[in-house]
Short mmCIF file of C-alpha atoms in Angstrom, two decimals:
data_model
loop_
_atom_site.label_atom_id
_atom_site.label_comp_id
_atom_site.label_asym_id
_atom_site.label_seq_id
_atom_site.Cartn_x
_atom_site.Cartn_y
_atom_site.Cartn_z
CA UNK A 123 130.71 97.59 90.04
CA UNK A 124 130.63 97.02 86.33
CA UNK A 125 127.56 95.61 84.56
CA UNK A 126 127.76 93.99 81.11
CA UNK A 127 125.19 92.96 78.52
CA UNK A 128 124.64 92.96 74.75
CA UNK A 129 121.49 93.61 72.75
CA UNK A 130 122.12 90.56 70.47
CA UNK A 131 121.19 88.32 73.38
CA UNK A 132 117.56 89.29 72.70
CA UNK A 133 117.48 87.51 69.33
CA UNK A 134 117.17 83.94 70.65
CA UNK A 135 113.41 83.27 70.82
CA UNK A 136 112.56 79.61 71.43
CA UNK A 137 109.23 78.39 70.07
CA UNK A 138 109.17 74.99 71.72
CA UNK A 139 109.92 73.42 75.12
CA UNK A 140 109.34 69.68 75.50
CA UNK A 141 109.49 68.48 79.14
CA UNK A 142 107.94 65.74 81.25
CA UNK A 143 105.89 64.18 78.52
CA UNK A 144 104.41 67.20 76.80
CA UNK A 145 105.12 70.39 74.89
CA UNK A 146 105.08 73.43 77.16
CA UNK A 147 105.17 77.21 76.82
CA UNK A 148 108.81 78.35 76.50
CA UNK A 149 109.98 80.07 79.68
CA UNK A 150 113.40 81.37 78.43
CA UNK A 151 112.07 84.40 76.62
CA UNK A 152 113.73 87.63 75.37
CA UNK A 153 111.48 89.55 77.75
CA UNK A 154 113.59 88.21 80.63
CA UNK A 155 116.54 90.34 79.57
CA UNK A 156 114.27 93.35 79.00
CA UNK A 157 113.14 93.16 82.61
CA UNK A 158 116.66 92.56 83.97
CA UNK A 159 117.98 95.64 82.18
CA UNK A 160 115.40 97.79 83.98
CA UNK A 161 117.16 97.18 87.33
CA UNK A 162 120.46 98.95 86.65
CA UNK A 163 118.56 101.78 84.96
CA UNK A 164 116.41 102.25 88.07
CA UNK A 165 119.54 102.38 90.22
CA UNK A 166 121.31 104.77 87.82
CA UNK A 167 124.00 102.19 87.00
CA UNK A 168 125.61 102.08 83.58
CA UNK A 169 125.38 98.89 81.46
CA UNK A 170 128.50 98.35 79.40
CA UNK A 171 127.97 96.86 75.91
CA UNK A 172 130.14 93.77 75.72
CA UNK A 173 132.94 93.61 73.17
CA UNK A 174 133.91 90.60 71.09
CA UNK A 175 136.69 88.64 72.81
CA UNK A 176 136.67 85.90 70.17
CA UNK A 177 135.89 82.19 69.75
CA UNK A 178 139.12 80.83 71.26
CA UNK A 179 138.01 80.90 74.94
CA UNK A 180 134.83 79.05 73.93
CA UNK A 181 136.84 76.36 72.16
CA UNK A 182 139.06 75.96 75.20
CA UNK A 183 136.06 74.38 76.88
CA UNK A 184 133.69 73.05 74.21
CA UNK A 185 134.37 70.58 71.39
CA UNK A 186 134.86 72.07 67.95
CA UNK A 187 132.20 69.83 66.41
CA UNK A 188 129.63 70.94 69.00
CA UNK A 189 130.36 74.64 68.48
CA UNK A 190 130.15 74.13 64.70
CA UNK A 191 126.72 72.46 65.24
CA UNK A 192 125.46 75.45 67.32
CA UNK A 193 126.63 77.86 64.66
CA UNK A 194 125.41 76.06 61.55
CA UNK A 195 122.57 73.73 62.68
CA UNK A 196 119.74 76.09 61.70
CA UNK A 197 120.93 76.56 58.13
CA UNK A 198 121.43 72.79 57.71
CA UNK A 199 117.94 72.16 59.15
CA UNK A 200 116.30 74.58 56.76
CA UNK A 201 118.18 73.10 53.80
CA UNK A 202 116.52 69.71 54.21
CA UNK A 203 114.03 69.13 51.41
CA UNK A 204 110.98 68.55 53.59
CA UNK A 205 109.05 70.29 56.34
CA UNK A 206 111.24 70.26 59.51
CA UNK A 207 109.70 72.93 61.62
CA UNK A 208 110.91 76.40 62.43
CA UNK A 209 113.81 75.41 64.75
CA UNK A 210 116.26 72.53 65.32
CA UNK A 211 114.72 70.15 67.84
CA UNK A 212 114.81 66.44 68.46
CA UNK A 213 113.41 63.83 70.84
CA UNK A 214 116.41 61.56 70.31
CA UNK A 215 119.64 61.85 72.30
CA UNK A 216 122.40 59.50 71.19
CA UNK A 217 125.82 61.10 71.83
CA UNK A 218 127.81 57.89 71.26
CA UNK A 219 127.95 55.51 68.33
CA UNK A 220 126.53 58.34 66.19
CA UNK A 221 128.35 59.24 63.03
CA UNK A 222 126.52 62.58 62.73
CA UNK A 223 125.46 62.00 59.13
CA UNK A 224 122.65 64.40 58.47
CA UNK A 225 121.26 67.25 60.63
CA UNK A 226 118.88 64.92 62.52
CA UNK A 227 121.81 62.78 63.61
CA UNK A 228 123.81 65.86 64.63
CA UNK A 229 120.86 67.09 66.67
CA UNK A 230 120.62 63.66 68.36
CA UNK A 231 124.37 63.93 69.12
CA UNK A 232 124.41 67.45 70.53
CA UNK A 233 120.91 68.29 71.96
CA UNK A 234 120.54 66.46 75.29
CA UNK A 235 116.89 67.28 75.96
CA UNK A 236 113.88 69.11 74.58
CA UNK A 237 114.52 72.49 76.14
CA UNK A 238 117.30 73.82 73.92
CA UNK A 239 115.97 74.36 70.44
CA UNK A 240 117.98 76.34 67.87
CA UNK A 241 116.28 79.00 65.77
CA UNK A 242 117.37 81.38 63.09
CA UNK A 243 119.17 83.77 65.41
CA UNK A 244 120.00 81.49 68.33
CA UNK A 245 123.72 81.25 67.63
CA UNK A 246 124.07 85.05 67.65
CA UNK A 247 122.54 85.23 71.16
CA UNK A 248 124.45 82.19 72.36
CA UNK A 249 127.73 83.67 71.17
CA UNK A 250 127.07 87.09 72.71
CA UNK A 251 125.99 85.58 76.00
CA UNK A 252 129.41 84.00 76.24
CA UNK A 253 131.10 87.22 75.11
CA UNK A 254 129.23 89.16 77.82
CA UNK A 255 130.67 86.84 80.46
CA UNK A 256 134.12 86.98 78.87
CA UNK A 257 134.22 90.77 79.11
CA UNK A 258 134.20 90.50 82.90
CA UNK A 259 136.96 87.92 82.85
CA UNK A 260 139.05 90.07 80.54
CA UNK A 261 138.66 93.03 82.88
CA UNK A 262 140.16 91.02 85.68
CA UNK A 263 142.93 89.63 83.50
CA UNK A 264 143.87 93.12 82.40
CA UNK A 265 143.53 94.79 85.79
CA UNK A 266 146.89 95.16 87.52
CA UNK A 267 145.08 95.98 90.76
CA UNK A 268 143.81 92.44 91.10
CA UNK A 269 147.24 91.52 92.47
CA UNK A 270 145.57 92.69 95.72
CA UNK A 271 143.17 89.78 95.67
CA UNK A 272 141.29 90.76 98.84
CA UNK A 273 139.68 93.79 97.22
CA UNK A 274 135.98 93.83 96.59
CA UNK A 275 135.78 93.86 92.79
CA UNK A 276 132.30 92.98 91.59
CA UNK A 277 131.20 92.55 87.99
CA UNK A 278 127.70 91.61 86.94
CA UNK A 279 126.92 89.88 83.61
CA UNK A 280 123.35 89.95 82.37
CA UNK A 281 123.61 86.82 80.24
CA UNK A 282 120.99 85.09 78.10
CA UNK A 283 120.71 82.23 77.26
CA UNK A 284 122.15 80.79 80.51
CA UNK A 285 125.01 78.34 80.52
CA UNK A 286 125.45 76.09 83.59
CA UNK A 287 123.61 73.09 82.17
CA UNK A 288 125.67 73.10 78.93
CA UNK A 289 128.06 70.19 78.75
CA UNK A 290 131.34 70.11 76.83
CA UNK A 291 129.51 68.78 73.80
CA UNK A 292 125.73 69.00 74.50
CA UNK A 293 123.00 71.62 74.97
CA UNK A 294 120.18 71.23 77.49
CA UNK A 295 118.23 72.98 80.20
CA UNK A 296 117.88 76.19 78.13
CA UNK A 297 121.71 76.22 77.93
CA UNK A 298 124.15 76.02 75.01
CA UNK A 299 127.61 77.39 75.99
CA UNK A 300 128.78 77.06 79.57
CA UNK A 301 129.64 80.65 80.43
CA UNK A 302 130.84 79.85 83.95
CA UNK A 303 133.18 77.14 82.75
CA UNK A 304 134.40 79.32 79.82
CA UNK A 305 135.38 82.24 82.06
CA UNK A 306 136.81 79.98 84.78
CA UNK A 307 139.08 78.43 82.19
CA UNK A 308 139.92 81.80 80.72
CA UNK A 309 140.82 83.20 84.14
CA UNK A 310 143.28 80.36 84.70
CA UNK A 311 145.70 82.24 82.43
CA UNK A 312 146.49 84.50 85.36
CA UNK A 313 144.84 83.06 88.48
CA UNK A 314 145.69 79.75 90.09
CA UNK A 315 142.38 78.92 91.75
CA UNK A 316 138.78 79.72 90.71
CA UNK A 317 135.72 79.00 92.80
CA UNK A 318 132.29 78.69 91.19
CA UNK A 319 129.38 79.06 93.61
CA UNK A 320 126.05 78.22 91.98
CA UNK A 321 122.79 79.25 93.64
CA UNK A 322 120.43 78.64 90.75
CA UNK A 323 117.40 76.47 91.48
CA UNK A 324 118.81 73.73 89.31
CA UNK A 325 122.13 71.88 89.61
CA UNK A 326 124.68 72.96 86.98
CA UNK A 327 125.64 69.45 85.83
CA UNK A 328 127.55 70.93 82.89
CA UNK A 329 129.98 72.78 85.18
CA UNK A 330 130.28 69.68 87.39
CA UNK A 331 131.09 67.47 84.42
CA UNK A 332 133.68 69.84 82.92
CA UNK A 333 135.72 70.24 86.12
CA UNK A 334 134.95 66.96 87.84
CA UNK A 335 138.55 65.66 87.78
CA UNK A 336 140.28 69.01 88.54
CA UNK A 337 141.38 70.69 91.75
CA UNK A 338 142.14 74.16 90.41
CA UNK A 339 138.37 74.94 89.99
CA UNK A 340 136.10 74.34 92.95
CA UNK A 341 132.43 73.86 92.08
CA UNK A 342 129.88 74.21 94.85
CA UNK A 343 126.14 74.21 94.18
CA UNK A 344 123.00 74.93 96.18
CA UNK A 345 120.00 73.64 94.28
CA UNK A 346 116.77 71.69 94.49
CA UNK A 347 117.07 67.98 94.93
CA UNK A 348 117.47 66.45 91.44
CA UNK A 349 115.13 63.55 92.28
CA UNK A 350 112.38 63.98 89.68
CA UNK A 351 113.64 67.55 89.06
CA UNK A 352 115.98 68.81 86.35
CA UNK A 353 118.71 67.73 85.64
CA UNK A 354 117.57 64.52 87.40
CA UNK A 355 120.80 62.56 86.78
CA UNK A 356 123.27 64.78 88.68
CA UNK A 357 123.52 67.03 91.71
CA UNK A 358 123.49 64.53 94.57
CA UNK A 359 125.58 65.01 97.71
CA UNK A 360 127.70 61.90 97.07
CA UNK A 361 129.09 63.34 93.83
CA UNK A 362 132.43 64.68 95.09
CA UNK A 363 134.67 64.63 92.04
CA UNK A 364 137.19 62.05 90.89
CA UNK A 365 140.98 61.70 90.71
CA UNK A 366 142.71 64.95 91.50
CA UNK A 367 139.27 66.58 91.64
CA UNK A 368 137.93 64.48 94.50
CA UNK A 369 136.55 66.83 97.13
CA UNK A 370 136.43 69.79 94.81
CA UNK A 371 132.84 69.22 93.75
CA UNK A 372 130.41 69.92 96.57
CA UNK A 373 126.63 69.68 96.17
CA UNK A 374 123.99 70.93 98.57
CA UNK A 375 120.69 69.49 97.24
CA UNK A 376 117.73 71.03 99.07
CA UNK A 377 114.55 69.10 99.80
CA UNK A 378 111.69 70.44 97.69
CA UNK A 379 109.75 73.03 99.68
CA UNK A 380 112.83 74.34 101.60
CA UNK A 381 112.15 77.72 103.20
CA UNK A 382 114.42 80.78 103.03
CA UNK A 383 116.34 79.91 106.18
CA UNK A 384 117.04 76.45 104.81
CA UNK A 385 118.30 77.99 101.56
CA UNK A 386 120.69 80.25 103.41
CA UNK A 387 121.88 77.40 105.63
CA UNK A 388 123.07 75.69 102.42
CA UNK A 389 124.47 78.97 101.04
CA UNK A 390 126.48 79.45 104.22
CA UNK A 391 127.91 75.95 104.04
CA UNK A 392 128.80 76.54 100.36
CA UNK A 393 130.51 79.80 101.26
CA UNK A 394 132.49 78.09 104.05
CA UNK A 395 133.82 75.61 101.48
CA UNK A 396 134.75 78.47 99.14
CA UNK A 397 136.61 80.32 101.93
CA UNK A 398 138.53 77.16 102.86
CA UNK A 399 139.54 76.74 99.20
CA UNK A 400 140.72 80.36 99.25
CA UNK A 401 140.30 81.13 95.53
CA UNK A 402 141.75 84.02 93.58
CA UNK A 403 138.42 84.75 91.93
CA UNK A 404 134.80 83.73 92.67
CA UNK A 405 132.29 83.19 89.88
CA UNK A 406 128.72 83.33 91.18
CA UNK A 407 126.02 81.64 89.03
CA UNK A 408 122.89 83.50 90.15
CA UNK A 409 119.46 82.10 89.50
CA UNK A 410 116.35 84.09 90.29
CA UNK A 411 114.36 80.90 89.92
CA UNK A 412 114.82 80.27 93.64
CA UNK A 413 112.33 83.12 94.09
CA UNK A 414 109.21 81.88 95.90
CA UNK A 415 106.81 82.62 93.00
CA UNK A 416 109.04 81.41 90.15
CA UNK A 417 107.43 78.57 88.08
CA UNK A 418 110.60 76.52 88.55
CA UNK A 419 111.01 77.19 92.28
CA UNK A 420 111.29 74.33 94.76
CA UNK A 421 112.26 76.67 97.57
CA UNK A 422 110.99 79.99 98.94
CA UNK A 423 113.41 82.93 98.68
CA UNK A 424 111.96 86.40 99.06
CA UNK A 425 112.92 89.52 97.18
CA UNK A 426 114.70 90.77 100.31
CA UNK A 427 116.56 87.43 100.29
CA UNK A 428 118.46 88.41 97.18
CA UNK A 429 119.91 91.42 99.00
CA UNK A 430 121.10 89.11 101.78
CA UNK A 431 122.55 86.74 99.20
CA UNK A 432 124.61 89.55 97.68
CA UNK A 433 125.87 90.58 101.08
CA UNK A 434 127.01 87.05 101.79
CA UNK A 435 128.77 86.69 98.42
CA UNK A 436 130.51 90.09 98.84
CA UNK A 437 131.73 88.99 102.32
CA UNK A 438 133.88 86.35 100.71
CA UNK A 439 136.13 89.39 100.02
CA UNK A 440 137.47 88.26 96.61
CA UNK A 441 137.03 89.57 93.12
CA UNK A 442 133.54 88.38 92.04
CA UNK A 443 131.98 87.78 88.66
CA UNK A 444 128.19 87.27 88.83
CA UNK A 445 126.47 85.51 85.93
CA UNK A 446 122.73 86.20 86.05
CA UNK A 447 121.22 82.98 84.62
CA UNK A 448 117.90 81.40 85.64
CA UNK A 449 114.70 83.16 86.65
CA UNK A 450 111.30 82.82 84.95
CA UNK A 451 108.92 84.90 87.03
CA UNK A 452 109.41 87.68 84.49
CA UNK A 453 107.35 90.32 86.26
CA UNK A 454 109.65 90.11 89.32
CA UNK A 455 113.08 90.01 87.64
CA UNK A 456 113.54 93.78 87.76
CA UNK A 457 112.63 94.05 91.46
CA UNK A 458 114.70 90.98 92.45
CA UNK A 459 117.82 92.15 90.58
CA UNK A 460 117.51 95.59 92.15
CA UNK A 461 117.42 93.87 95.58
CA UNK A 462 120.51 91.85 94.69
CA UNK A 463 122.44 94.87 93.43
CA UNK A 464 121.55 96.82 96.54
CA UNK A 465 123.14 94.12 98.64
CA UNK A 466 126.65 95.28 97.69
CA UNK A 467 128.01 98.13 99.75
CA UNK A 468 127.73 101.14 97.39
CA UNK A 469 130.87 102.91 98.57
CA UNK A 470 132.90 99.80 97.89
CA UNK A 471 131.75 98.85 94.39
CA UNK A 472 129.84 101.59 92.56
CA UNK A 473 132.08 102.42 89.59
CA UNK A 474 130.45 103.22 86.27
CA UNK A 475 133.54 104.57 84.52
#
């Protein structure tokens, strides 16, 4: 098992979070990564510092204008000759019929909701979150042994900010660059079929949108029902894909209040679909916000449940890249990640070289 992270992901520190009619305390804090990093240390596992793979894989998924906005929005915001606040934020979302003249118009074009502000150092963290994920993809692309695709090759990416809500040209849901989509597209250089299995509490509508008309990337998601729950406009069972992609988008929305057995019933159905697809590589979007005491939880997964989840993902018997994304019960992130890591058979995957 290889674990990747980068210290620059700590720099993004949101000051605002507007949701459901009022300003709330930001939940996507740097302390999340601090706690996550304690888990491999406790298990005596090495964390590899991610290297820079470059901007090209990002631009293979996201629009150039949008990436330029993420990179330069803060400086443009601060250059306005009036008080604008400490970070780029808007309550307007108008992606179409918007010429993007002025930073407020650009924000209205590219920020889909009130949970993805851009501060002074946000771009640095956003970029290195994507690079952390790309390091795992590069390892598979450069590993000649992956010709034996049934081996249990597991790589864990401690990524922050998360990515699965990020659309091709819009930020939202604490997400800016869609790491899962970026590495799935990057892996397609060598591998014919990629499966993304998402078990975050929220539906990854960004991933769904990006691959909705494709049959080379299967997206299957277990999440809380989006009725009156983020992302609210996507994640229903009837959303199956379109064109060549019809049938390659599979959603398992859970009723709010689902217990652990109900969660795993959906996970098992999701894994069945992945096995039928028979991918070359599996990307697992892991959210610790399904934990029973998480402020975002609409189901009740225990700490022990994360060990069981890892065992089930490993049993797919394919190379696996895990992107650690959601999870806002900060005091339990260390313990929950330790449980997840312990779910992989040590003799099969422990490799810190």
